[in-house]
DNA sequence: GTTTTGGCAATGTAGCCATC
DNA sequence: GATGGCTACATTGCCAAAAC
């Protein structure tokens, strides 16, 4: 990227040769001079490399509208444009109305009024004076139309300008006069960045660029058959000027610049390409669809939450999203751990990082930072403790850091307001014959996008009807979808689904009901995804068996022991049998996958109480006991029920225990005894088929199951 | 050393209320 | 109407002291 890109574009727009003005040229005295950054300029490096033969030039989208010698079309065989570039072509600027109507003269010092071949000094001066007179006449026409509309507090229309006699030709002439006031000798490559910036800034101060652009926009719209308000030009009344602290009435310009490379073969690669938007810049484009197969990527989408910006201003909703993410991280933990072991030597590489990616609105990312969560965000330092990585909408395009992530969670969506959407659409299509209709304010005076019902179908055949906002104008609606839906597909594309295999799977969770281009495998509801309070305790790592202990350990989740009981009762009502099996099974086995049973006592009650603690890598009896005491500071005499295996071996131990228990039950039943519950078959099969040579000799219901004290 | 008993922690259900 | 949060109330069951 050029270090003077913003100067380069202005210079280019003014019709100057960018290379001669900024890169390599002559100063006013005719001395050869060059840009201070030329030595480190990737542009020039690419240029010199290319001179040696066929080559490849790489530049940012910002170059698309800039005329540069190196990018002259005759020098190029093929231009390739990647991803959504059209947004970099939209511009907005504004200037005080009275600056546009103020009396001004052409710039005598500009190259426009330099002596021409065979032109006498007198003829030269006449040409200047004639232009000054002509500019006065043109300006008067425009000012008449603008003043009338301004006094009536309405937007100026094309009919107003036509009635005043203004033509497209007038506007082109006036734009040239504005540029003449830039001055010629003020810019040359020998100046340092600051001096050039100042020179351009002086021109900006003189509003030459803005005023010239204003004429160009008016001229372009006058060339249409429309008669209504201008699409590119609006009055803004009583806007605060932050620099001066005064209120101003402004002419606001929304327009788009034109893409170069119209005569050279051009290939655009864009998964979300919209033909109408591309044809706006490249009318002769043809479109080819390339089908891509995804394997190993499972997509789930919620159908009952939109995920607006407003919704995530609520901390409770941000917490719920965090809960969903942590839940998914927990479910994927064995997979993540296996990848980490495999990549142990390369774990510093961001690309190989298996931790899930959460893509959210910027405000959510900022709030999490502020709330002090361990968070690793895109562009920030590595935070190994963070359970997942975070990036925000608008900042994920083209990035490749999440190619091997195990999951992506897309949180909410970015939707522009109706007026903003209309501004962008008008900017894109200001030269077209059709106006962009504007949405009227509702009863409360708010301008909001209407909604319509859209039915989505998942790959599993299930259907969901959701309310989705849209714009009645097709162009605006396409722009809306480019901003909203395309950003979601871009976020999903970060996990590189096309390059995945069954061995490198990825779970994608879309937490918005906006239907995108990507068909989900299945739908989910918000309630299904948000962990309930018991799951939240599990994710926190310690689940006491007793309700009062739950309430004490998690005061933010439960107000009282009764609340725990009630919640448990309701939860069990939904899956009564499972809960009984599970709790019995927990109690029967000393260890379960990734967790261990603990017993402890609390002040004021000598009775032993139990709970389950999630194991972390490297855990010892002391660290487990410490976590119990962190949750319940008055807990003492914490013991672990059973030995503490490596968490990764815990599953094996649990399987042994389950098989052992099953054998015991069969034995009891063979002797005519009755046991009212069985180990659920799913628990045994969960860990896969495994040959067990013989059950462990130790009786399962050993009254002294080898307790390990933490003290 | 064994059994009984009182106290109370823990549990489940019913029902009310607020919110979505 | 569904859901989630709470309290009241009756019942269950555990622990430890008391009684045998």
XYZ file of C-alpha atoms (C1' of nucleotides) in Angstrom:
751
model
C 0.000 0.000 0.000
C 1.315 3.470 -0.934
C 2.216 5.489 2.142
C 0.690 8.524 0.460
C -2.427 6.736 -0.768
C -4.816 9.399 0.454
C -2.793 12.119 -1.312
C -2.470 9.915 -4.397
C -6.181 9.488 -4.790
C -6.859 13.215 -4.521
C -4.112 13.986 -7.019
C -5.480 11.307 -9.330
C -9.019 12.645 -9.059
C -7.731 16.122 -9.942
C -6.385 14.681 -13.171
C -2.687 14.910 -12.341
C -0.221 12.197 -13.211
C 0.323 10.504 -9.850
C 3.778 9.129 -10.669
C 5.128 12.465 -11.919
C 3.562 14.427 -9.092
C 4.357 12.155 -6.161
C 6.884 9.482 -7.148
C 9.556 10.524 -9.707
C 9.550 13.912 -11.448
C 10.969 17.402 -11.482
C 10.715 20.266 -9.050
C 9.709 23.778 -10.256
C 13.368 24.500 -11.084
C 13.600 21.475 -13.314
C 15.744 19.355 -10.990
C 15.102 15.597 -10.902
C 13.472 14.633 -7.618
C 11.859 11.491 -6.164
C 9.581 10.421 -3.324
C 11.207 10.080 0.093
C 9.684 6.596 0.456
C 10.727 5.339 -2.984
C 13.443 3.075 -1.548
C 10.959 1.149 0.580
C 8.014 1.428 -1.808
C 6.502 -1.951 -2.707
C 5.036 -0.284 -5.782
C 8.466 0.574 -7.163
C 9.954 -2.722 -6.072
C 7.250 -4.549 -7.994
C 7.840 -2.219 -10.933
C 11.568 -2.949 -11.086
C 10.982 -6.676 -10.684
C 8.488 -6.639 -13.463
C 10.866 -4.944 -15.856
C 12.903 -8.121 -15.804
C 10.099 -10.143 -17.388
C 6.579 -11.384 -16.788
C 5.500 -10.571 -13.290
C 2.827 -10.151 -10.737
C 1.780 -6.843 -9.174
C -0.203 -6.881 -5.962
C -2.090 -3.870 -4.666
C -4.917 -2.966 -2.299
C -8.459 -2.252 -3.501
C -7.683 1.423 -2.877
C -5.691 1.426 -6.139
C -8.760 0.548 -8.209
C -9.771 4.145 -8.955
C -6.222 5.625 -9.010
C -4.584 6.243 -12.343
C -0.979 5.216 -11.965
C 1.581 4.776 -14.661
C 2.537 1.299 -13.506
C -1.091 0.210 -13.592
C -1.690 1.622 -17.075
C -3.911 -0.837 -18.865
C -1.533 -1.234 -21.805
C 1.055 -2.656 -19.383
C -1.255 -5.322 -17.960
C -2.294 -8.692 -19.381
C -4.793 -9.627 -16.714
C -6.252 -7.976 -13.623
C -7.569 -10.125 -10.769
C -9.785 -8.555 -8.109
C -10.444 -10.539 -4.974
C -13.543 -10.398 -2.764
C -15.910 -7.538 -2.075
C -14.164 -4.476 -3.425
C -17.137 -2.293 -4.294
C -17.372 -0.860 -0.780
C -13.981 0.789 -1.300
C -15.469 2.734 -4.245
C -18.113 4.542 -2.150
C -17.242 8.050 -0.950
C -18.854 10.714 1.151
C -17.870 14.326 1.723
C -19.560 17.549 2.732
C -18.954 21.279 2.624
C -20.835 24.332 3.918
C -23.493 25.492 1.478
C -22.229 29.076 1.599
C -18.771 27.898 0.514
C -20.283 26.484 -2.663
C -22.193 29.671 -3.363
C -19.304 32.015 -2.397
C -17.711 34.040 -5.180
C -14.361 32.632 -6.321
C -11.941 32.819 -9.241
C -10.010 30.262 -11.282
C -6.440 29.644 -10.070
C -4.134 31.762 -12.178
C -1.115 29.752 -11.068
C -2.500 26.466 -12.266
C -1.091 24.642 -15.258
C -4.445 25.269 -16.938
C -3.512 28.913 -17.373
C 0.125 28.278 -18.160
C 1.090 29.801 -21.551
C 0.150 27.512 -24.417
C 2.203 27.050 -27.555
C 1.793 30.112 -29.769
C -0.443 31.871 -27.268
C 0.403 35.494 -26.537
C 0.478 36.761 -22.965
C -2.564 38.864 -23.737
C -4.521 35.962 -25.205
C -3.547 33.915 -22.167
C -4.906 36.598 -19.851
C -8.109 36.870 -21.875
C -8.619 33.148 -21.638
C -8.341 33.412 -17.868
C -10.745 36.368 -17.641
C -13.247 34.701 -19.982
C -13.202 31.591 -17.805
C -13.691 33.706 -14.691
C -16.769 35.355 -16.270
C -18.131 32.048 -17.490
C -17.650 30.516 -14.056
C -19.621 33.405 -12.524
C -22.509 32.727 -14.887
C -22.503 28.975 -14.240
C -22.245 29.505 -10.499
C -25.158 31.932 -10.548
C -27.406 29.303 -12.184
C -26.523 26.677 -9.587
C -26.767 29.120 -6.698
C -30.214 30.286 -7.792
C -31.532 26.721 -7.714
C -29.816 25.875 -4.434
C -30.938 29.046 -2.637
C -34.582 28.583 -3.638
C -34.634 25.016 -2.352
C -32.640 25.924 0.725
C -35.017 28.748 1.661
C -37.953 26.354 1.270
C -36.135 23.871 3.521
C -36.334 21.099 0.974
C -33.745 19.250 -1.038
C -32.720 20.725 -4.348
C -34.073 18.847 -7.382
C -32.800 18.285 -10.878
C -35.831 20.241 -12.112
C -34.582 23.226 -10.052
C -31.192 23.146 -11.765
C -32.703 22.699 -15.204
C -35.101 25.580 -14.591
C -32.080 27.737 -13.734
C -30.509 26.732 -17.054
C -27.670 24.641 -15.671
C -26.331 21.946 -18.014
C -23.981 18.978 -17.746
C -21.467 20.920 -19.829
C -21.620 23.851 -17.390
C -20.821 21.493 -14.538
C -17.832 19.938 -16.308
C -16.435 23.403 -16.982
C -16.988 24.528 -13.379
C -15.281 21.397 -12.038
C -12.212 22.210 -14.161
C -12.146 25.747 -12.734
C -12.281 24.367 -9.188
C -9.314 22.108 -9.892
C -7.411 25.051 -11.360
C -7.386 26.550 -7.898
C -5.246 23.666 -6.651
C -2.160 25.418 -8.024
C 0.453 23.670 -10.089
C 3.792 24.348 -8.547
C 2.725 23.311 -5.098
C 3.224 19.575 -5.530
C 6.268 17.659 -6.733
C 7.963 14.377 -5.777
C 10.911 16.100 -4.074
C 8.745 17.282 -1.196
C 8.504 15.233 1.938
C 5.254 13.604 2.964
C 4.353 16.373 5.391
C 4.837 19.134 2.820
C 2.786 17.291 0.221
C 0.143 16.563 2.796
C 0.041 20.269 3.643
C -0.178 21.212 -0.032
C -3.083 18.834 -0.503
C -4.547 20.036 2.755
C -4.395 23.645 1.511
C -6.292 22.510 -1.529
C -8.731 20.705 0.734
C -9.014 23.871 2.807
C -9.857 25.687 -0.364
C -12.380 22.911 -0.893
C -11.208 22.503 -4.457
C -11.687 18.746 -4.424
C -15.058 18.816 -2.755
C -16.405 21.675 -4.862
C -15.167 20.100 -8.086
C -16.751 16.815 -7.055
C -20.008 18.621 -6.310
C -20.099 19.980 -9.880
C -19.253 16.568 -11.299
C -22.079 14.910 -9.364
C -24.631 17.547 -10.344
C -23.469 17.247 -13.966
C -23.775 13.461 -13.951
C -27.299 13.606 -12.569
C -28.333 16.335 -15.010
C -27.387 13.891 -17.766
C -30.267 11.625 -16.660
C -33.987 12.113 -17.386
C -34.825 12.286 -13.668
C -36.453 15.434 -12.284
C -36.635 14.742 -8.532
C -34.100 15.341 -5.753
C -30.468 14.577 -6.507
C -29.291 11.222 -5.289
C -25.723 12.311 -4.614
C -26.459 15.710 -3.082
C -28.415 16.492 0.081
C -28.770 19.465 2.387
C -27.937 18.883 6.021
C -29.229 21.628 8.271
C -27.666 22.719 11.578
C -24.791 20.242 11.702
C -22.268 20.824 14.469
C -18.764 21.618 13.243
C -16.604 19.976 15.891
C -13.580 22.131 15.056
C -15.305 25.490 15.395
C -18.189 24.479 17.653
C -20.650 26.270 15.379
C -23.718 25.001 13.561
C -23.462 24.792 9.783
C -25.710 24.027 6.877
C -23.961 21.530 4.675
C -24.048 20.108 1.194
C -23.537 16.409 1.720
C -22.184 14.413 -1.187
C -22.616 10.644 -1.477
C -21.043 9.278 -4.607
C -18.917 6.477 -5.939
C -15.748 6.601 -7.981
C -15.243 4.682 -11.207
C -13.228 1.503 -11.505
C -10.262 1.425 -13.873
C -9.211 -1.523 -16.030
C -12.203 -1.381 -18.340
C -10.256 -2.467 -21.420
C -8.087 -5.217 -19.992
C -9.114 -8.829 -19.196
C -10.413 -8.770 -15.663
C -11.186 -11.667 -13.332
C -13.145 -11.109 -10.143
C -13.220 -13.805 -7.496
C -16.016 -13.279 -5.047
C -18.064 -15.874 -3.209
C -20.784 -13.281 -2.626
C -20.662 -11.489 -5.965
C -23.822 -9.558 -6.779
C -24.174 -9.095 -10.551
C -26.118 -5.851 -10.234
C -23.472 -4.190 -8.072
C -20.597 -5.421 -10.221
C -22.299 -4.337 -13.451
C -22.555 -0.869 -11.954
C -18.750 -0.653 -12.311
C -18.080 -3.247 -15.020
C -21.158 -3.348 -17.293
C -19.793 -6.060 -19.578
C -19.045 -8.550 -16.840
C -20.131 -12.172 -17.290
C -20.689 -14.455 -14.334
C -19.657 -18.039 -13.789
C -20.629 -20.027 -10.782
C -18.140 -22.512 -9.404
C -19.690 -25.169 -7.180
C -17.695 -26.049 -4.081
C -18.199 -29.109 -1.933
C -17.903 -28.867 1.840
C -16.960 -31.931 3.794
C -16.416 -32.090 7.498
C -18.123 -28.760 8.187
C -21.415 -28.935 10.064
C -23.493 -25.759 10.157
C -26.219 -25.095 12.711
C -28.287 -21.905 12.713
C -30.662 -20.446 15.268
C -34.111 -19.466 14.070
C -35.450 -17.422 16.968
C -32.841 -14.699 17.518
C -31.762 -11.970 15.130
C -28.765 -10.729 17.079
C -29.154 -6.989 16.577
C -26.677 -4.499 17.974
C -29.270 -3.483 20.537
C -29.626 -7.051 21.814
C -25.912 -7.287 22.600
C -25.873 -4.063 24.554
C -27.431 -6.227 27.273
C -24.774 -7.912 29.364
C -27.061 -10.882 29.973
C -27.182 -11.592 26.242
C -23.417 -11.267 25.926
C -23.069 -13.674 28.845
C -25.399 -16.127 27.133
C -23.313 -15.999 23.967
C -20.213 -16.588 26.061
C -21.976 -19.534 27.687
C -22.816 -21.021 24.292
C -19.199 -20.605 23.204
C -17.831 -22.153 26.397
C -20.290 -25.018 26.092
C -19.074 -25.727 22.573
C -15.438 -25.453 23.677
C -16.192 -27.986 26.410
C -17.855 -30.383 23.988
C -14.902 -30.116 21.632
C -12.302 -30.318 24.401
C -11.070 -33.870 23.629
C -10.760 -32.983 19.958
C -8.952 -29.701 20.713
C -6.620 -31.451 23.148
C -5.795 -34.166 20.593
C -4.915 -31.539 17.974
C -2.797 -29.668 20.478
C -0.872 -32.828 21.318
C -0.323 -33.492 17.650
C 0.891 -29.933 17.068
C 2.782 -29.581 20.319
C 5.914 -28.246 18.682
C 4.012 -25.806 16.493
C 1.565 -24.412 18.992
C 2.826 -20.877 18.564
C 1.435 -20.787 15.040
C -1.921 -18.990 14.940
C -2.940 -20.881 11.809
C -2.669 -24.251 13.556
C -4.541 -23.066 16.640
C -7.521 -25.426 17.134
C -9.425 -23.135 19.503
C -12.831 -22.033 18.199
C -13.328 -18.650 16.549
C -16.094 -16.314 17.692
C -17.040 -13.609 15.184
C -19.169 -10.909 16.770
C -19.969 -7.217 16.550
C -17.140 -4.973 17.614
C -19.071 -3.746 20.655
C -19.298 -7.326 21.999
C -15.556 -7.810 21.602
C -14.891 -4.483 23.339
C -17.302 -5.283 26.179
C -15.618 -8.639 26.803
C -12.246 -6.905 26.904
C -13.600 -4.393 29.381
C -15.236 -7.046 31.549
C -11.801 -8.610 32.023
C -12.360 -12.007 30.376
C -9.281 -13.842 29.137
C -9.764 -12.965 25.494
C -7.606 -13.340 22.420
C -8.775 -10.989 19.724
C -7.597 -10.632 16.183
C -4.564 -8.352 16.050
C -3.984 -8.598 19.801
C -1.421 -10.616 21.761
C -1.635 -14.387 22.093
C -3.588 -15.412 25.192
C -3.146 -19.186 25.679
C -5.651 -19.233 28.567
C -8.468 -17.839 26.446
C -10.886 -20.667 25.630
C -11.631 -19.267 22.164
C -10.406 -16.569 19.797
C -12.447 -13.521 18.849
C -12.733 -11.353 15.739
C -15.338 -8.796 14.733
C -17.456 -8.259 11.631
C -15.768 -6.157 8.979
C -12.324 -7.303 10.055
C -12.207 -10.928 8.981
C -12.155 -10.717 5.206
C -9.214 -12.323 3.478
C -7.641 -13.542 6.706
C -6.349 -17.058 7.051
C -5.581 -17.466 10.755
C -8.480 -19.800 11.480
C -7.928 -22.419 8.798
C -7.669 -25.222 11.355
C -10.041 -24.033 14.036
C -12.403 -26.690 15.399
C -15.435 -24.390 15.423
C -16.724 -20.981 14.416
C -19.536 -19.149 16.139
C -21.052 -16.260 14.219
C -22.777 -13.989 16.716
C -25.535 -11.723 15.435
C -25.325 -9.695 12.253
C -24.379 -6.235 11.084
C -27.290 -4.376 9.607
C -27.016 -0.753 8.459
C -29.840 1.619 9.364
C -32.334 2.400 6.611
C -30.987 5.961 6.013
C -27.390 4.697 5.930
C -28.345 1.923 3.527
C -30.103 4.427 1.279
C -27.071 6.728 1.358
C -24.764 3.933 0.188
C -27.236 2.866 -2.500
C -27.658 6.436 -3.753
C -23.872 6.825 -3.783
C -23.540 3.700 -5.926
C -26.370 4.474 -8.352
C -26.413 8.273 -8.411
C -25.941 8.283 -12.171
C -28.803 5.884 -12.847
C -32.200 6.767 -14.276
C -34.124 5.436 -11.297
C -34.369 7.118 -7.957
C -33.813 5.130 -4.777
C -37.103 5.416 -2.862
C -36.737 6.348 0.780
C -38.480 4.626 3.660
C -40.827 6.961 5.507
C -40.614 7.517 9.247
C -43.075 5.466 11.315
C -45.535 6.764 13.962
C -42.701 7.215 16.441
C -40.679 9.212 13.946
C -38.172 6.405 13.431
C -37.049 5.180 10.040
C -36.820 1.403 10.139
C -36.532 -1.287 7.486
C -39.742 -3.287 6.979
C -39.754 -7.036 7.588
C -41.037 -9.960 5.622
C -41.377 -13.660 6.286
C -38.751 -15.900 4.704
C -38.840 -19.697 4.949
C -35.505 -21.424 5.247
C -34.903 -25.137 4.711
C -32.044 -26.965 6.365
C -30.232 -29.883 4.745
C -31.996 -32.246 7.138
C -35.286 -31.120 5.616
C -36.553 -29.085 8.545
C -38.062 -25.702 7.749
C -38.155 -22.448 9.659
C -39.976 -19.234 8.874
C -38.249 -16.105 10.096
C -38.930 -12.368 9.880
C -36.160 -10.629 7.956
C -35.787 -6.906 7.321
C -35.433 -5.808 3.710
C -35.505 -2.692 1.549
C -38.294 -2.287 -1.016
C -35.831 -1.028 -3.639
C -34.054 -3.968 -5.213
C -30.699 -2.192 -5.433
C -30.819 -1.138 -1.786
C -31.872 -4.642 -0.827
C -28.908 -6.101 -2.683
C -26.585 -3.652 -0.937
C -28.175 -4.649 2.367
C -27.535 -8.312 1.644
C -23.970 -7.549 0.588
C -23.342 -5.848 3.911
C -25.349 -8.181 6.158
C -25.436 -11.666 4.634
C -22.093 -11.459 2.865
C -20.387 -10.528 6.122
C -21.816 -13.676 7.687
C -20.631 -15.881 4.815
C -17.255 -14.160 4.952
C -17.023 -14.992 8.641
C -17.896 -18.630 7.958
C -15.430 -18.766 5.084
C -12.619 -18.018 7.569
C -12.640 -21.674 8.612
C -11.930 -22.554 4.959
C -14.742 -25.125 4.638
C -13.712 -25.965 1.076
C -10.336 -27.223 2.261
C -11.690 -29.285 5.149
C -11.856 -33.055 5.220
C -13.595 -35.562 7.457
C -10.326 -35.750 9.417
C -10.253 -31.996 9.994
C -13.894 -31.246 10.835
C -15.345 -27.932 11.900
C -18.507 -27.023 13.743
C -20.183 -23.778 12.626
C -22.834 -22.152 14.766
C -24.730 -19.174 13.337
C -26.363 -17.189 16.118
C -28.653 -15.110 13.937
C -31.756 -16.046 11.979
C -30.803 -13.996 8.922
C -30.978 -16.458 6.014
C -27.640 -16.426 4.231
C -26.266 -18.122 1.156
C -25.039 -21.028 3.226
C -27.656 -23.677 3.858
C -27.395 -24.938 7.435
C -27.333 -28.658 8.092
C -29.817 -28.213 10.900
C -31.668 -25.566 12.907
C -31.551 -24.889 16.627
C -33.356 -22.641 19.050
C -31.666 -20.161 21.322
C -32.900 -22.027 24.396
C -31.360 -25.269 23.147
C -27.972 -23.644 22.825
C -27.778 -21.469 25.914
C -26.432 -23.618 28.753
C -28.873 -23.810 31.659
C -27.698 -23.117 35.184
C -26.603 -26.678 35.840
C -24.605 -26.813 32.646
C -23.131 -23.434 33.607
C -21.940 -24.969 36.872
C -20.423 -27.874 34.970
C -18.614 -25.459 32.677
C -17.377 -23.545 35.709
C -15.854 -26.808 36.864
C -17.545 -27.649 40.184
C -21.026 -29.064 40.680
C -21.979 -29.676 44.338
C -24.597 -32.348 44.948
C -26.451 -30.267 47.491
C -28.670 -27.344 46.611
C -27.433 -25.034 49.424
C -23.861 -25.591 48.264
C -24.830 -24.749 44.683
C -26.486 -21.546 45.870
C -23.428 -20.617 47.963
C -20.905 -21.483 45.256
C -22.853 -19.723 42.489
C -24.687 -16.762 44.034
C -25.109 -15.153 40.599
C -26.965 -18.225 39.335
C -29.129 -19.068 42.351
C -30.599 -16.765 44.956
C -31.380 -19.523 47.410
C -31.133 -23.291 47.900
C -34.822 -23.446 47.105
C -34.105 -21.918 43.712
C -31.614 -24.717 43.014
C -34.117 -27.333 44.067
C -36.814 -25.820 42.010
C -34.625 -25.527 38.914
C -33.394 -29.091 39.391
C -36.910 -30.316 39.824
C -38.012 -28.662 36.625
C -34.958 -29.866 34.769
C -35.529 -33.395 35.961
C -39.171 -33.204 35.013
C -38.030 -32.876 31.403
C -35.652 -35.847 31.594
C -36.431 -37.580 34.820
C -35.020 -41.001 34.072
C -31.775 -39.700 32.619
C -31.055 -37.620 35.667
C -31.538 -40.550 38.027
C -29.326 -42.770 35.961
C -26.719 -40.111 35.677
C -26.538 -39.210 39.320
C -26.513 -42.858 40.371
C -23.829 -43.571 37.887
C -21.811 -40.634 39.095
C -22.030 -41.906 42.621
C -21.188 -45.449 41.644
C -18.009 -44.581 39.796
C -15.040 -42.893 41.332
C -14.081 -41.078 38.195
C -15.932 -40.057 35.131
C -14.621 -38.710 31.892
C -12.725 -35.528 32.653
C -14.100 -35.171 36.182
C -13.728 -36.585 39.664
C -16.007 -36.972 42.677
C -15.045 -35.088 45.811
C -16.254 -35.156 49.407
C -15.951 -32.223 51.768
C -17.418 -30.810 54.949
C -18.554 -27.273 55.720
C -18.404 -25.155 58.850
C -21.415 -25.658 61.138
C -22.271 -29.073 59.740
C -20.080 -32.084 60.157
C -21.932 -34.115 57.638
C -19.945 -35.069 54.547
C -21.137 -33.575 51.267
C -20.200 -34.513 47.757
C -19.799 -32.931 44.385
C -18.128 -33.316 41.010
C -15.055 -31.369 39.917
C -13.946 -31.075 36.296
C -10.332 -32.081 35.855
C -7.790 -29.895 34.119
C -4.470 -30.985 32.679
C -1.851 -31.309 35.407
C -4.372 -31.458 38.232
C -3.241 -32.823 41.603
C -5.422 -33.586 44.662
C -4.296 -30.217 46.045
C -5.370 -28.206 42.978
C -8.737 -29.977 42.906
C -9.279 -29.290 46.627
C -8.200 -25.687 46.081
C -10.902 -25.210 43.452
C -13.538 -26.579 45.831
C -12.401 -24.105 48.507
C -12.438 -21.245 45.991
C -16.104 -21.972 45.329
C -16.966 -22.684 48.959
C -14.480 -20.886 51.221
C -15.742 -22.657 54.355
C -15.213 -26.129 52.885
C -12.685 -28.291 54.745
C -11.436 -31.863 54.768
C -11.743 -32.125 51.019
C -11.027 -35.634 49.799
C -11.051 -37.111 46.333
C -13.132 -40.233 45.939
C -10.801 -42.535 44.071
C -7.428 -42.047 42.508
C -6.715 -39.125 40.230
C -5.913 -40.436 36.796
C -4.697 -38.387 33.932
C -7.837 -36.669 32.619
C -7.277 -38.280 29.258
C -7.249 -41.696 30.877
C -10.331 -40.933 32.905
C -12.604 -42.099 30.139
C -10.939 -45.490 30.226
C -11.299 -45.690 33.972
C -14.948 -44.713 33.692
C -15.471 -47.421 31.108
C -13.840 -49.970 33.367
C -16.097 -48.875 36.188
C -19.201 -49.026 33.999
C -18.421 -52.490 32.714
C -17.525 -53.608 36.205
C -20.786 -52.217 37.528
C -22.774 -53.928 34.818
C -21.124 -57.238 35.702
C -21.947 -56.682 39.359
C -25.599 -55.964 38.582
C -25.855 -59.105 36.477
C -24.368 -61.058 39.344
C -26.911 -59.661 41.810
C -29.766 -60.353 39.450
C -28.520 -63.893 38.820
C -28.818 -64.472 42.542
C -32.442 -63.290 42.454
C -31.752 -59.722 43.692
C -33.433 -56.670 42.146
C -31.663 -53.503 41.072
C -33.913 -50.802 39.822
C -31.511 -49.062 37.470
C -28.869 -50.034 34.935
C -25.859 -48.278 33.493
C -27.239 -46.634 30.358
C -26.011 -48.495 27.299
C -25.119 -45.166 25.732
C -22.562 -44.512 28.443
C -20.659 -47.649 27.648
C -20.876 -47.234 23.895
C -19.928 -43.561 24.190
C -16.290 -44.493 24.494
C -16.291 -46.958 21.660
C -15.833 -50.688 21.534
C -12.964 -51.921 23.619
C -11.926 -55.401 24.642
C -11.780 -55.750 28.378
C -9.628 -58.675 29.403
C -11.131 -59.050 32.856
C -13.052 -56.914 35.294
C -10.964 -55.300 37.974
C -10.774 -57.528 41.040
C -11.706 -54.823 43.552
C -15.429 -55.072 44.504
C -17.227 -52.020 43.248
C -19.058 -51.211 46.432
C -15.903 -51.423 48.511
C -16.663 -49.571 51.756
C -13.181 -48.049 51.685
C -12.626 -47.034 48.066
C -9.060 -45.833 48.495
C -9.642 -42.204 49.354
C -6.876 -39.788 48.663
C -6.763 -36.906 51.071
C -5.883 -33.466 49.878
C -4.368 -32.580 53.229
C -21.542 -52.348 71.263
C -26.149 -51.751 69.441
C -30.551 -49.552 68.930
C -33.549 -45.676 69.287
C -34.770 -41.098 68.704
C -34.753 -36.051 68.013
C -33.337 -32.490 65.159
C -32.953 -30.681 61.000
C -31.027 -30.651 56.334
C -32.579 -31.916 52.048
C -36.196 -33.059 48.779
C -40.385 -32.828 45.746
C -44.779 -30.756 44.667
C -48.184 -27.097 44.434
C -49.032 -22.758 43.399
C -48.242 -17.716 42.740
C -46.107 -14.084 40.026
C -43.504 -11.768 36.293
C -41.827 -11.848 31.771
C -41.576 -12.966 27.039
C -49.541 -19.897 26.990
C -44.823 -21.164 28.066
C -41.129 -20.395 30.903
C -38.500 -19.218 34.810
C -38.203 -17.599 39.536
C -39.749 -17.805 44.020
C -42.075 -19.494 48.677
C -44.851 -22.647 51.468
C -45.553 -27.045 52.971
C -45.294 -32.004 53.660
C -42.198 -35.647 53.520
C -37.794 -38.120 53.541
C -33.618 -39.462 55.329
C -29.169 -38.686 57.638
C -26.336 -37.833 61.714
C -25.153 -37.966 66.245
C -26.541 -38.084 70.907
C -29.110 -40.683 74.129
C -30.800 -44.835 75.787
C -30.449 -49.533 76.395
